[in-house]
Amino acid sequence: MAATATTHTRPTGITVGALILALAGVLAPTIAGRADAQTPVRGGTLRIGWIPDAKTLDPHFSVQFAERHVLYLVFNTLVGLDKSFNVIPELARSWQVAPDGKRVTFQLQRGVKFHDGTDFTAEVVKWNIDRILDPATKSPQRSQLEPAVAAVSVVDPYTVAFEMKKPFAPLLAALAERPGFIVSPAAVKKWGENFGQHPVGTGPFRFVDFVQDSRVTLERFDGYWEKGKPYFDKVVYHVVPDPTVRSTMVRTGEVDIATDVEAKDVPLLQADQNLRVSEMKPPARWTVLQWQVDKPPFNNKALREAIALGINREELKQVLLRGFGEVARGVATPGLWWQDPNLKGYGYNPELAKKKLAEAGYPNGFRYKFAVENTSQWIRQAELLQGQLQKINVTLDFELVNTADAYALIVQRKTNWTHTRWTQRADPHGLFYILFHSKGFANSTGYSNPKVNELLDRAAVIYEPERRKPLYHEAERLIVEDAPYVFLNYTAEFAVMSRKVQNWVWVPDLIPRFRDLWLEK
Amino acid sequence: MRRWTREFGSGKPAVQVSVGAAVIGVALVLAAFGARLGPYDPLRYDPREVLTRPSVAHLLGTDPLGRDVFSQIIGGARISMVVGIVSVLGGLGAGTAIGLVAGTLRGRGADVLMRAMDALLVFPSLVLALAITAFLGVSLWNVIGALAVTFVPTFAILVRGEVLSLREREFITAAGALGVGRLRIMWRHLLPNVSDVLLVQASFGVGTAILTEASLSFLGLGVPPPALSWGRMLREGYSYLLLAPWISVASGAAIFLVALAFQMFSDGLRDVLVRRPGAAAR
């Protein structure tokens, strides 16, 4: 850095600069084009190849991943996240945590309006949090706040305070996600249960229409509070369930950008001069196998260990991900502050796996139903797992389930053994608590380890990351060993876009922030 | 050779029947012995041989898990043939029984039965099969059952039509006058007289069933893996169309050839059996 700085003071630097200026005259059109690329261009329509399964656009009822792609454009969260998962101001300009950790005060942005013309105030924040906390609302987001938030009080029209039952470090991260989206109280009163089909927020884009399983259309909200934003006139999400079709549509110019592109198609897309392929590094999503550990046959730990040891993760990575991504070891993906660099995870050891299988009481092999999402991608993974596990005498009988129903079946505990995948939350409490605490709302495995519960409860009330870290490391080690989940891969994620699309940034939660993009003319 | 092509081109029934029968014969042999005839175990994956082009080692290349496509095509014949033949037999059995009964009985019962058949017939068979498998879930027997249901009305209407014209003929009236029971008339006198038409329709039906099974599998509602199915290979190949076209081309060609063979066989058979001079005057 220092060397570069001094170059500019040397006379030769000036000569070079003059030469570049002269060249700029000759190559005016090209250079000018590039100069324009520095400042965002307003206007145009962004067409998105969108993943399927969105059912509601009411953030307080959202459970599907696809829904979050839209929520960040229609709504604002109380606080935001940057690309390193740091909590940054959004609707709240600033905040303070009381010394005892039991009161968090937020100062709000002024002059923020909802798309329906109503004002955003402290009352609105209180109304939103009360809506989530009210058991009658039945918000799936309730369990993320309810254990810690006692009440929200209005200090003045632009100051709001969260009164806590106990210190709760994950609060801010949660308010950057689904529980933190602020909806228009007036619109909720107007639309009632249909608010999810007529969302009204303070976000940069206003909702136009939502045709289930087909498309969502948004248009620029001229009264948006962040000056100069957004850039597009219109944003259209086209539901394209097949990942290959999705990426092909970017190639043919039918859409401008697509996410959740399959690794297998990446080399082909990279070879296309008109496209840009962006890989999320380090990988931030994991794939796992899961089962119900509180009832037979998987309440048998030796059986779980046998299967975990019988999977060759390196081979999965090479064949399914074409070498992209990493072999998974535990709950935390690489690059997060709470990841344990010394965690080993289950390796591939077919001999030990066979021994464990015999120890589990299945010396002649084990055979069980395995629910697979009915898409080529997941059938391919299941077939490879089937082939690997066959070698230790474990047989999978496939039961095909609709992708849209797969997660609901898991939550209702109607599938016992299946595969799934999760993206990261901005706070370790996020995934650890919801999946592995016996009270976690997404704990679908029946996993309950008092030691893990205790560690997670203890870590949540500490605000300093350095003191929380060892607690999560210990919990993670116990979880990996108990194997309610068998970690497979940290999968590489890809977005493919036309070269005209500018300002693409990955956030480790893998939700595309389309609202910051703009299109080069 | 030239004579053969000329005859084939002119659509001589005997040639059509024999070509169709030859292809069907090959498919039947593959179905009977299955994967054992292929060079590899069709389910054996090999991470070092993923998506290799067709070569001497792998005549039709390999798939995304490194499995031999040629062996999978051979192994896939069984599902196609079993689904095709069993579903047609099921539809034929039920449809013929309904047709015979509806043709022999007079009165409201027969009408109700035939209106029910009409109602089933108005559903496009693929849509009906889709609805049934989507409702019952995917398994080999559900696919066969769904297809069989779609065949019932075709056979029932066909048989009833034949029976309606036959039952006014002297030999049936005579049998009735001699006191032969209804069931015996159906079995001994009516059934043998509709068997030619049934055979033609059945062989045509098998081709249709194979196509429908492939369509169901392509849509993810066919026989679930690890059973080998051409339709599912086609679907898998479809997402690799630009990377490994051989998967879809091979499975598509297999479906096409067998469906065409049944079509030719039934066309030829119809010309030989049903349209023969004697039959026309019947």
mmCIF file with all atom_site columns, N, CA and C in Angstrom, chain B residues 37-46 49 51-75 228 233 246-247:
data_model
loop_
_atom_site.group_PDB
_atom_site.id
_atom_site.type_symbol
_atom_site.label_atom_id
_atom_site.label_alt_id
_atom_site.label_comp_id
_atom_site.label_asym_id
_atom_site.label_entity_id
_atom_site.label_seq_id
_atom_site.pdbx_PDB_ins_code
_atom_site.Cartn_x
_atom_site.Cartn_y
_atom_site.Cartn_z
_atom_site.occupancy
_atom_site.B_iso_or_equiv
_atom_site.pdbx_formal_charge
_atom_site.auth_seq_id
_atom_site.auth_comp_id
_atom_site.auth_asym_id
_atom_site.auth_atom_id
_atom_site.pdbx_PDB_model_num
ATOM 1   N N  . LEU B 1 37  ? -27.380 -58.760 -18.774 1.00 0.00 ? 37  LEU B N  1
ATOM 2   C CA . LEU B 1 37  ? -26.875 -58.743 -20.151 1.00 0.00 ? 37  LEU B CA 1
ATOM 3   C C  . LEU B 1 37  ? -25.941 -57.565 -20.403 1.00 0.00 ? 37  LEU B C  1
ATOM 4   N N  . GLY B 1 38  ? -25.997 -56.548 -19.567 1.00 0.00 ? 38  GLY B N  1
ATOM 5   C CA . GLY B 1 38  ? -25.192 -55.352 -19.796 1.00 0.00 ? 38  GLY B CA 1
ATOM 6   C C  . GLY B 1 38  ? -23.742 -55.576 -19.397 1.00 0.00 ? 38  GLY B C  1
ATOM 7   N N  . PRO B 1 39  ? -22.853 -54.732 -19.901 1.00 0.00 ? 39  PRO B N  1
ATOM 8   C CA . PRO B 1 39  ? -21.432 -54.876 -19.583 1.00 0.00 ? 39  PRO B CA 1
ATOM 9   C C  . PRO B 1 39  ? -21.102 -54.564 -18.126 1.00 0.00 ? 39  PRO B C  1
ATOM 10  N N  . TYR B 1 40  ? -21.910 -53.728 -17.467 1.00 0.00 ? 40  TYR B N  1
ATOM 11  C CA . TYR B 1 40  ? -21.627 -53.345 -16.082 1.00 0.00 ? 40  TYR B CA 1
ATOM 12  C C  . TYR B 1 40  ? -22.885 -53.500 -15.236 1.00 0.00 ? 40  TYR B C  1
ATOM 13  N N  . ASP B 1 41  ? -22.698 -53.451 -13.937 1.00 0.00 ? 41  ASP B N  1
ATOM 14  C CA . ASP B 1 41  ? -23.844 -53.324 -13.043 1.00 0.00 ? 41  ASP B CA 1
ATOM 15  C C  . ASP B 1 41  ? -24.368 -51.891 -13.230 1.00 0.00 ? 41  ASP B C  1
ATOM 16  N N  . PRO B 1 42  ? -25.623 -51.746 -13.648 1.00 0.00 ? 42  PRO B N  1
ATOM 17  C CA . PRO B 1 42  ? -26.115 -50.386 -13.980 1.00 0.00 ? 42  PRO B CA 1
ATOM 18  C C  . PRO B 1 42  ? -26.146 -49.459 -12.780 1.00 0.00 ? 42  PRO B C  1
ATOM 19  N N  . LEU B 1 43  ? -26.100 -49.989 -11.562 1.00 0.00 ? 43  LEU B N  1
ATOM 20  C CA . LEU B 1 43  ? -26.148 -49.122 -10.378 1.00 0.00 ? 43  LEU B CA 1
ATOM 21  C C  . LEU B 1 43  ? -24.763 -48.885 -9.790  1.00 0.00 ? 43  LEU B C  1
ATOM 22  N N  . ARG B 1 44  ? -23.741 -49.493 -10.410 1.00 0.00 ? 44  ARG B N  1
ATOM 23  C CA . ARG B 1 44  ? -22.407 -49.302 -9.858  1.00 0.00 ? 44  ARG B CA 1
ATOM 24  C C  . ARG B 1 44  ? -21.894 -47.924 -10.246 1.00 0.00 ? 44  ARG B C  1
ATOM 25  N N  . TYR B 1 45  ? -21.694 -47.065 -9.249  1.00 0.00 ? 45  TYR B N  1
ATOM 26  C CA . TYR B 1 45  ? -21.224 -45.727 -9.563  1.00 0.00 ? 45  TYR B CA 1
ATOM 27  C C  . TYR B 1 45  ? -19.711 -45.712 -9.499  1.00 0.00 ? 45  TYR B C  1
ATOM 28  N N  . ASP B 1 46  ? -19.112 -44.740 -10.173 1.00 0.00 ? 46  ASP B N  1
ATOM 29  C CA . ASP B 1 46  ? -17.660 -44.650 -10.181 1.00 0.00 ? 46  ASP B CA 1
ATOM 30  C C  . ASP B 1 46  ? -17.260 -43.179 -10.247 1.00 0.00 ? 46  ASP B C  1
ATOM 31  N N  . GLU B 1 49  ? -15.273 -41.798 -13.163 1.00 0.00 ? 49  GLU B N  1
ATOM 32  C CA . GLU B 1 49  ? -15.767 -41.914 -14.544 1.00 0.00 ? 49  GLU B CA 1
ATOM 33  C C  . GLU B 1 49  ? -17.021 -41.076 -14.757 1.00 0.00 ? 49  GLU B C  1
ATOM 34  N N  . LEU B 1 51  ? -19.627 -38.614 -16.120 1.00 0.00 ? 51  LEU B N  1
ATOM 35  C CA . LEU B 1 51  ? -19.952 -37.931 -17.374 1.00 0.00 ? 51  LEU B CA 1
ATOM 36  C C  . LEU B 1 51  ? -18.904 -38.129 -18.468 1.00 0.00 ? 51  LEU B C  1
ATOM 37  N N  . THR B 1 52  ? -18.425 -39.353 -18.630 1.00 0.00 ? 52  THR B N  1
ATOM 38  C CA . THR B 1 52  ? -17.479 -39.575 -19.733 1.00 0.00 ? 52  THR B CA 1
ATOM 39  C C  . THR B 1 52  ? -18.260 -39.767 -21.025 1.00 0.00 ? 52  THR B C  1
ATOM 40  N N  . ARG B 1 53  ? -17.634 -39.348 -22.113 1.00 0.00 ? 53  ARG B N  1
ATOM 41  C CA . ARG B 1 53  ? -18.268 -39.463 -23.436 1.00 0.00 ? 53  ARG B CA 1
ATOM 42  C C  . ARG B 1 53  ? -18.369 -40.928 -23.840 1.00 0.00 ? 53  ARG B C  1
ATOM 43  N N  . PRO B 1 54  ? -19.255 -41.207 -24.796 1.00 0.00 ? 54  PRO B N  1
ATOM 44  C CA . PRO B 1 54  ? -19.320 -42.577 -25.321 1.00 0.00 ? 54  PRO B CA 1
ATOM 45  C C  . PRO B 1 54  ? -17.947 -43.027 -25.816 1.00 0.00 ? 54  PRO B C  1
ATOM 46  N N  . SER B 1 55  ? -17.578 -44.258 -25.466 1.00 0.00 ? 55  SER B N  1
ATOM 47  C CA . SER B 1 55  ? -16.266 -44.767 -25.849 1.00 0.00 ? 55  SER B CA 1
ATOM 48  C C  . SER B 1 55  ? -16.384 -46.281 -25.932 1.00 0.00 ? 55  SER B C  1
ATOM 49  N N  . VAL B 1 56  ? -15.278 -46.950 -26.188 1.00 0.00 ? 56  VAL B N  1
ATOM 50  C CA . VAL B 1 56  ? -15.324 -48.408 -26.257 1.00 0.00 ? 56  VAL B CA 1
ATOM 51  C C  . VAL B 1 56  ? -15.671 -48.977 -24.878 1.00 0.00 ? 56  VAL B C  1
ATOM 52  N N  . ALA B 1 57  ? -15.108 -48.383 -23.844 1.00 0.00 ? 57  ALA B N  1
ATOM 53  C CA . ALA B 1 57  ? -15.374 -48.876 -22.490 1.00 0.00 ? 57  ALA B CA 1
ATOM 54  C C  . ALA B 1 57  ? -16.830 -48.627 -22.100 1.00 0.00 ? 57  ALA B C  1
ATOM 55  N N  . HIS B 1 58  ? -17.341 -47.461 -22.470 1.00 0.00 ? 58  HIS B N  1
ATOM 56  C CA . HIS B 1 58  ? -18.729 -47.119 -22.159 1.00 0.00 ? 58  HIS B CA 1
ATOM 57  C C  . HIS B 1 58  ? -19.401 -46.711 -23.464 1.00 0.00 ? 58  HIS B C  1
ATOM 58  N N  . LEU B 1 59  ? -20.112 -47.666 -24.068 1.00 0.00 ? 59  LEU B N  1
ATOM 59  C CA . LEU B 1 59  ? -20.647 -47.449 -25.423 1.00 0.00 ? 59  LEU B CA 1
ATOM 60  C C  . LEU B 1 59  ? -21.528 -46.204 -25.512 1.00 0.00 ? 59  LEU B C  1
ATOM 61  N N  . LEU B 1 60  ? -22.304 -45.944 -24.456 1.00 0.00 ? 60  LEU B N  1
ATOM 62  C CA . LEU B 1 60  ? -23.174 -44.767 -24.473 1.00 0.00 ? 60  LEU B CA 1
ATOM 63  C C  . LEU B 1 60  ? -22.759 -43.761 -23.398 1.00 0.00 ? 60  LEU B C  1
ATOM 64  N N  . GLY B 1 61  ? -21.498 -43.796 -23.012 1.00 0.00 ? 61  GLY B N  1
ATOM 65  C CA . GLY B 1 61  ? -21.015 -42.835 -22.026 1.00 0.00 ? 61  GLY B CA 1
ATOM 66  C C  . GLY B 1 61  ? -21.463 -43.179 -20.612 1.00 0.00 ? 61  GLY B C  1
ATOM 67  N N  . THR B 1 62  ? -21.219 -42.236 -19.683 1.00 0.00 ? 62  THR B N  1
ATOM 68  C CA . THR B 1 62  ? -21.638 -42.454 -18.295 1.00 0.00 ? 62  THR B CA 1
ATOM 69  C C  . THR B 1 62  ? -22.483 -41.278 -17.832 1.00 0.00 ? 62  THR B C  1
ATOM 70  N N  . ASP B 1 63  ? -23.168 -41.464 -16.709 1.00 0.00 ? 63  ASP B N  1
ATOM 71  C CA . ASP B 1 63  ? -24.060 -40.438 -16.171 1.00 0.00 ? 63  ASP B CA 1
ATOM 72  C C  . ASP B 1 63  ? -23.355 -39.632 -15.062 1.00 0.00 ? 63  ASP B C  1
ATOM 73  N N  . PRO B 1 64  ? -24.052 -38.713 -14.401 1.00 0.00 ? 64  PRO B N  1
ATOM 74  C CA . PRO B 1 64  ? -23.381 -37.840 -13.414 1.00 0.00 ? 64  PRO B CA 1
ATOM 75  C C  . PRO B 1 64  ? -22.764 -38.590 -12.240 1.00 0.00 ? 64  PRO B C  1
ATOM 76  N N  . LEU B 1 65  ? -23.196 -39.816 -11.984 1.00 0.00 ? 65  LEU B N  1
ATOM 77  C CA . LEU B 1 65  ? -22.582 -40.572 -10.896 1.00 0.00 ? 65  LEU B CA 1
ATOM 78  C C  . LEU B 1 65  ? -21.566 -41.579 -11.452 1.00 0.00 ? 65  LEU B C  1
ATOM 79  N N  . GLY B 1 66  ? -21.288 -41.502 -12.740 1.00 0.00 ? 66  GLY B N  1
ATOM 80  C CA . GLY B 1 66  ? -20.306 -42.388 -13.338 1.00 0.00 ? 66  GLY B CA 1
ATOM 81  C C  . GLY B 1 66  ? -20.849 -43.781 -13.630 1.00 0.00 ? 66  GLY B C  1
ATOM 82  N N  . ARG B 1 67  ? -22.176 -43.905 -13.732 1.00 0.00 ? 67  ARG B N  1
ATOM 83  C CA . ARG B 1 67  ? -22.761 -45.204 -14.053 1.00 0.00 ? 67  ARG B CA 1
ATOM 84  C C  . ARG B 1 67  ? -22.848 -45.362 -15.573 1.00 0.00 ? 67  ARG B C  1
ATOM 85  N N  . ASP B 1 68  ? -22.733 -46.609 -16.042 1.00 0.00 ? 68  ASP B N  1
ATOM 86  C CA . ASP B 1 68  ? -22.705 -46.887 -17.473 1.00 0.00 ? 68  ASP B CA 1
ATOM 87  C C  . ASP B 1 68  ? -24.108 -46.725 -18.067 1.00 0.00 ? 68  ASP B C  1
ATOM 88  N N  . VAL B 1 69  ? -24.260 -45.810 -19.015 1.00 0.00 ? 69  VAL B N  1
ATOM 89  C CA . VAL B 1 69  ? -25.577 -45.517 -19.583 1.00 0.00 ? 69  VAL B CA 1
ATOM 90  C C  . VAL B 1 69  ? -26.107 -46.709 -20.383 1.00 0.00 ? 69  VAL B C  1
ATOM 91  N N  . PHE B 1 70  ? -25.223 -47.405 -21.132 1.00 0.00 ? 70  PHE B N  1
ATOM 92  C CA . PHE B 1 70  ? -25.641 -48.561 -21.926 1.00 0.00 ? 70  PHE B CA 1
ATOM 93  C C  . PHE B 1 70  ? -26.265 -49.626 -21.022 1.00 0.00 ? 70  PHE B C  1
ATOM 94  N N  . SER B 1 71  ? -25.605 -49.909 -19.901 1.00 0.00 ? 71  SER B N  1
ATOM 95  C CA . SER B 1 71  ? -26.131 -50.927 -18.975 1.00 0.00 ? 71  SER B CA 1
ATOM 96  C C  . SER B 1 71  ? -27.459 -50.464 -18.375 1.00 0.00 ? 71  SER B C  1
ATOM 97  N N  . GLN B 1 72  ? -27.594 -49.150 -18.172 1.00 0.00 ? 72  GLN B N  1
ATOM 98  C CA . GLN B 1 72  ? -28.846 -48.640 -17.609 1.00 0.00 ? 72  GLN B CA 1
ATOM 99  C C  . GLN B 1 72  ? -29.987 -48.759 -18.611 1.00 0.00 ? 72  GLN B C  1
ATOM 100 N N  . ILE B 1 73  ? -29.663 -48.545 -19.894 1.00 0.00 ? 73  ILE B N  1
ATOM 101 C CA . ILE B 1 73  ? -30.679 -48.682 -20.939 1.00 0.00 ? 73  ILE B CA 1
ATOM 102 C C  . ILE B 1 73  ? -31.166 -50.136 -20.966 1.00 0.00 ? 73  ILE B C  1
ATOM 103 N N  . ILE B 1 74  ? -30.220 -51.069 -20.919 1.00 0.00 ? 74  ILE B N  1
ATOM 104 C CA . ILE B 1 74  ? -30.585 -52.489 -20.933 1.00 0.00 ? 74  ILE B CA 1
ATOM 105 C C  . ILE B 1 74  ? -31.417 -52.821 -19.698 1.00 0.00 ? 74  ILE B C  1
ATOM 106 N N  . GLY B 1 75  ? -30.949 -52.337 -18.557 1.00 0.00 ? 75  GLY B N  1
ATOM 107 C CA . GLY B 1 75  ? -31.681 -52.612 -17.313 1.00 0.00 ? 75  GLY B CA 1
ATOM 108 C C  . GLY B 1 75  ? -33.061 -51.952 -17.297 1.00 0.00 ? 75  GLY B C  1
ATOM 109 N N  . LEU B 1 228 ? -34.595 -48.926 -12.530 1.00 0.00 ? 228 LEU B N  1
ATOM 110 C CA . LEU B 1 228 ? -34.133 -48.181 -13.700 1.00 0.00 ? 228 LEU B CA 1
ATOM 111 C C  . LEU B 1 228 ? -35.309 -47.886 -14.609 1.00 0.00 ? 228 LEU B C  1
ATOM 112 N N  . MET B 1 233 ? -34.307 -41.565 -16.703 1.00 0.00 ? 233 MET B N  1
ATOM 113 C CA . MET B 1 233 ? -32.999 -41.250 -17.299 1.00 0.00 ? 233 MET B CA 1
ATOM 114 C C  . MET B 1 233 ? -33.121 -40.019 -18.187 1.00 0.00 ? 233 MET B C  1
ATOM 115 N N  . TRP B 1 246 ? -25.616 -37.462 -24.357 1.00 0.00 ? 246 TRP B N  1
ATOM 116 C CA . TRP B 1 246 ? -25.823 -38.895 -24.614 1.00 0.00 ? 246 TRP B CA 1
ATOM 117 C C  . TRP B 1 246 ? -26.827 -39.544 -23.676 1.00 0.00 ? 246 TRP B C  1
ATOM 118 N N  . ILE B 1 247 ? -27.004 -39.005 -22.481 1.00 0.00 ? 247 ILE B N  1
ATOM 119 C CA . ILE B 1 247 ? -27.933 -39.635 -21.535 1.00 0.00 ? 247 ILE B CA 1
ATOM 120 C C  . ILE B 1 247 ? -29.364 -39.523 -22.061 1.00 0.00 ? 247 ILE B C  1
#
